[in-house]
Amino acid sequence: MKFKLIWKVVTVAAIATIGLLGASANEIKSEPKTVKLFVREVPITVLGRTVKVTTIDQSEGVQGYSPEKSDGFHVELVNQLPVPTSIHWHGLILPNLMDGVPYLTQEPLPPGGSYKYDFSLKQSGTYWMHSHYGLQEQQFTSAPMIIRTPAQSKLADAEFTVMLSDFSFISPQDIFKSLTANMSGMHGESDQKAKSMSKPEDSLIVQQWDSTSKRLVSRQIKGPAPDIDVKYDALLANRRTLDDPDVFAVKPAQTVLLRLIAASAATNFFIDTGNLDATIIAADGESVKPLKGNFFQLAVAQRLDLLVTIPATGGMFPILALGEGSTLQTGFLLATPGTEMPKPALGIRGQRMMGGLDNTQEVRLEAEDPLPDKPVQRSLPSLLGGNMMSYAWTINGARYPNRNSLNVKEGERVELVNRNETGMAHPMHLHGHVFEVTEIDGQKISGAKRDTILVPPKSTIKIVFEADNPGVWAYHCHILYHLAAGMFTVLKYDGADQEFWQPDKTKAELGNPLELGISH
Ligand SMILES: [Cu+2]
């Protein structure tokens, strides 16, 4: 019933718009086509071994869905997995019941089931979709979603979309088991202290702002490597390792837009464009004032649109994505005709150990189109707690599942104060809204508009949004294992429909894993 209502609204709105443009009645578009998206198993080869993972694709094999903004979003999702799933359309401002979060905005989609998603699109640019069910995101139940407009198509001469992910031969169930093994209390606080005190100093690569050239670049420091949750076997770019990368054909002097999506489960990235100078033109799909450099930060679930210009002399240009706290790297190549592949091939591990992401880049990002001025009418705390040893990750002192919520009223200007008391960075994602970053560690900024903000260890970051999309919305850390261990809460509008919100049922998701075999 609800779908029909929404569909009618969309149709009426479309006719009204065309009417205003003065088109005659026979130019009114027929109903936009519904695209079938299949969630299914697919084999890939990683480091010489065939592994079954998952994909979200159309019947012609196209991964994901890239609608024209003016057509709206019309998908019939078909679950071809042997277990339930639920797909979230990451970053979109959409009706609450279209958001795809199991036991919050809908029931999970059973094996063989299908579900229709119809709504009008308010945004354009680089987005993505992923499973919000159990640990499926680690098994690549994700795909790109580029929302097209004529302006988006004119940003560069050529464009390429690259999904970055992290890969382990160990199943996500076993990864989660070993992360949470200490929760039984086998290791106490004293062990943890001993461990952090004895942590050796490493030579690390981090980002820095070069105030002379006004660019984001890399620099080497000495310090302890940042904590990471999972030691992965490889990082992938469009499901390929760097020793066998995507090679994108470009032409000398062309402008090229790189739409980078951090679809990783637990890995934050540095992006190294090497000899190519790049300009950030959008973050999380939202335009920002141009910011130049050759070394960027991209946290889990975020997107970065980078514009590069291929030199007139042509050549081969590797674009690397380097894993935080690791030597693992992935990436792809931009190549003009007649250039040779690098020999030897680039390795899946680099020489450099990466340090931690921080606020160097975020503090310099500025929204192209900031929120209209309006005083904050409600400020809500988002205290991020927990540690690696207990692996109990909390928001405002509580682990999910619970029925706690951040409560707002429609029409309010709301501020969320993210205070990270932990030793790890948390990429915090708000569903159904776009927020603006307004303050970082006491420094007021007119920052980027985003849907996911990385809150580094011990940092406090304020974000502000307009409460204009009623419902019950997920607000959570996007590190999959922190989310599974409880770092999740709900933004609840006064009077919102809560019929699908059944927190206690979320535990069933972990008891319903997707077994995907590895053949040796
Ligand atoms: Cu986290």
JSON list of C-alpha atoms in Angstrom, two decimals, residues 86 88 90 101-102 104 128 130-138 176 179-180 229 264-266 300-301 385 391-395 398-402 425-429 431 474-490 503 506-507 509-510:
[
{"chain": "A", "resi": 86, "resn": "SER", "atom": "CA", "xyz": [18.63, -6.35, 3.50]},
{"chain": "A", "resi": 88, "resn": "HIS", "atom": "CA", "xyz": [20.75, -0.11, 2.44]},
{"chain": "A", "resi": 90, "resn": "HIS", "atom": "CA", "xyz": [23.97, 4.50, 1.55]},
{"chain": "A", "resi": 101, "resn": "VAL", "atom": "CA", "xyz": [17.82, -1.55, 7.73]},
{"chain": "A", "resi": 102, "resn": "PRO", "atom": "CA", "xyz": [16.51, -4.89, 9.03]},
{"chain": "A", "resi": 104, "resn": "LEU", "atom": "CA", "xyz": [14.42, -0.96, 12.11]},
{"chain": "A", "resi": 128, "resn": "TRP", "atom": "CA", "xyz": [26.76, 3.11, -2.88]},
{"chain": "A", "resi": 130, "resn": "HIS", "atom": "CA", "xyz": [25.43, -2.50, 0.83]},
{"chain": "A", "resi": 131, "resn": "SER", "atom": "CA", "xyz": [23.90, -5.18, 2.97]},
{"chain": "A", "resi": 132, "resn": "HIS", "atom": "CA", "xyz": [22.90, -4.05, 6.45]},
{"chain": "A", "resi": 133, "resn": "TYR", "atom": "CA", "xyz": [22.31, -7.65, 7.51]},
{"chain": "A", "resi": 134, "resn": "GLY", "atom": "CA", "xyz": [24.75, -9.48, 9.79]},
{"chain": "A", "resi": 135, "resn": "LEU", "atom": "CA", "xyz": [28.35, -9.48, 8.53]},
{"chain": "A", "resi": 136, "resn": "GLN", "atom": "CA", "xyz": [27.49, -9.69, 4.80]},
{"chain": "A", "resi": 137, "resn": "GLU", "atom": "CA", "xyz": [29.26, -6.43, 4.02]},
{"chain": "A", "resi": 138, "resn": "GLN", "atom": "CA", "xyz": [32.59, -8.23, 4.62]},
{"chain": "A", "resi": 176, "resn": "PHE", "atom": "CA", "xyz": [34.18, -11.51, 14.81]},
{"chain": "A", "resi": 179, "resn": "LEU", "atom": "CA", "xyz": [37.73, -10.11, 18.13]},
{"chain": "A", "resi": 180, "resn": "THR", "atom": "CA", "xyz": [35.12, -10.77, 20.82]},
{"chain": "A", "resi": 229, "resn": "ASP", "atom": "CA", "xyz": [40.64, -4.40, 14.01]},
{"chain": "A", "resi": 264, "resn": "SER", "atom": "CA", "xyz": [35.67, -1.81, 3.10]},
{"chain": "A", "resi": 265, "resn": "ALA", "atom": "CA", "xyz": [34.32, -3.47, 6.24]},
{"chain": "A", "resi": 266, "resn": "ALA", "atom": "CA", "xyz": [37.01, -2.18, 8.60]},
{"chain": "A", "resi": 300, "resn": "VAL", "atom": "CA", "xyz": [35.19, 3.44, 5.76]},
{"chain": "A", "resi": 301, "resn": "ALA", "atom": "CA", "xyz": [31.92, 4.13, 3.88]},
{"chain": "A", "resi": 385, "resn": "GLY", "atom": "CA", "xyz": [33.11, 4.38, 24.08]},
{"chain": "A", "resi": 391, "resn": "TYR", "atom": "CA", "xyz": [35.46, -5.24, 22.23]},
{"chain": "A", "resi": 392, "resn": "ALA", "atom": "CA", "xyz": [32.24, -3.77, 23.65]},
{"chain": "A", "resi": 393, "resn": "TRP", "atom": "CA", "xyz": [31.67, -0.63, 21.58]},
{"chain": "A", "resi": 394, "resn": "THR", "atom": "CA", "xyz": [29.10, 1.84, 22.89]},
{"chain": "A", "resi": 395, "resn": "ILE", "atom": "CA", "xyz": [27.20, 5.04, 22.07]},
{"chain": "A", "resi": 398, "resn": "ALA", "atom": "CA", "xyz": [25.13, 1.54, 25.85]},
{"chain": "A", "resi": 399, "resn": "ARG", "atom": "CA", "xyz": [25.61, -1.34, 23.44]},
{"chain": "A", "resi": 400, "resn": "TYR", "atom": "CA", "xyz": [22.98, -2.15, 20.86]},
{"chain": "A", "resi": 401, "resn": "PRO", "atom": "CA", "xyz": [20.50, -3.88, 20.93]},
{"chain": "A", "resi": 402, "resn": "ASN", "atom": "CA", "xyz": [18.54, -1.53, 23.19]},
{"chain": "A", "resi": 425, "resn": "ALA", "atom": "CA", "xyz": [38.76, 6.12, 14.98]},
{"chain": "A", "resi": 426, "resn": "HIS", "atom": "CA", "xyz": [35.04, 5.61, 14.29]},
{"chain": "A", "resi": 427, "resn": "PRO", "atom": "CA", "xyz": [33.43, 6.50, 10.93]},
{"chain": "A", "resi": 428, "resn": "MET", "atom": "CA", "xyz": [29.96, 7.54, 12.13]},
{"chain": "A", "resi": 429, "resn": "HIS", "atom": "CA", "xyz": [27.14, 7.27, 9.60]},
{"chain": "A", "resi": 431, "resn": "HIS", "atom": "CA", "xyz": [21.00, 7.46, 7.69]},
{"chain": "A", "resi": 474, "resn": "ALA", "atom": "CA", "xyz": [20.20, 4.32, 12.14]},
{"chain": "A", "resi": 475, "resn": "TYR", "atom": "CA", "xyz": [23.20, 6.21, 13.51]},
{"chain": "A", "resi": 476, "resn": "HIS", "atom": "CA", "xyz": [26.22, 3.95, 13.85]},
{"chain": "A", "resi": 477, "resn": "CYS", "atom": "CA", "xyz": [29.91, 3.28, 13.46]},
{"chain": "A", "resi": 478, "resn": "HIS", "atom": "CA", "xyz": [30.57, 1.92, 9.97]},
{"chain": "A", "resi": 479, "resn": "ILE", "atom": "CA", "xyz": [33.38, -0.41, 11.06]},
{"chain": "A", "resi": 480, "resn": "LEU", "atom": "CA", "xyz": [31.37, -3.59, 10.59]},
{"chain": "A", "resi": 481, "resn": "TYR", "atom": "CA", "xyz": [32.68, -5.31, 13.73]},
{"chain": "A", "resi": 482, "resn": "HIS", "atom": "CA", "xyz": [32.13, -2.25, 15.96]},
{"chain": "A", "resi": 483, "resn": "LEU", "atom": "CA", "xyz": [28.57, -2.05, 14.63]},
{"chain": "A", "resi": 484, "resn": "ALA", "atom": "CA", "xyz": [28.05, -5.78, 15.30]},
{"chain": "A", "resi": 485, "resn": "ALA", "atom": "CA", "xyz": [29.50, -5.34, 18.80]},
{"chain": "A", "resi": 486, "resn": "GLY", "atom": "CA", "xyz": [27.00, -2.61, 19.69]},
{"chain": "A", "resi": 487, "resn": "MET", "atom": "CA", "xyz": [28.07, 0.80, 18.31]},
{"chain": "A", "resi": 488, "resn": "PHE", "atom": "CA", "xyz": [24.64, 1.61, 16.91]},
{"chain": "A", "resi": 489, "resn": "THR", "atom": "CA", "xyz": [21.75, 3.79, 18.01]},
{"chain": "A", "resi": 490, "resn": "VAL", "atom": "CA", "xyz": [18.56, 5.25, 16.59]},
{"chain": "A", "resi": 503, "resn": "PRO", "atom": "CA", "xyz": [16.11, -4.45, 18.41]},
{"chain": "A", "resi": 506, "resn": "THR", "atom": "CA", "xyz": [19.09, -8.21, 15.35]},
{"chain": "A", "resi": 507, "resn": "LYS", "atom": "CA", "xyz": [20.99, -10.92, 17.26]},
{"chain": "A", "resi": 509, "resn": "GLU", "atom": "CA", "xyz": [21.43, -11.92, 12.03]},
{"chain": "A", "resi": 510, "resn": "LEU", "atom": "CA", "xyz": [24.74, -13.15, 13.46]}
]
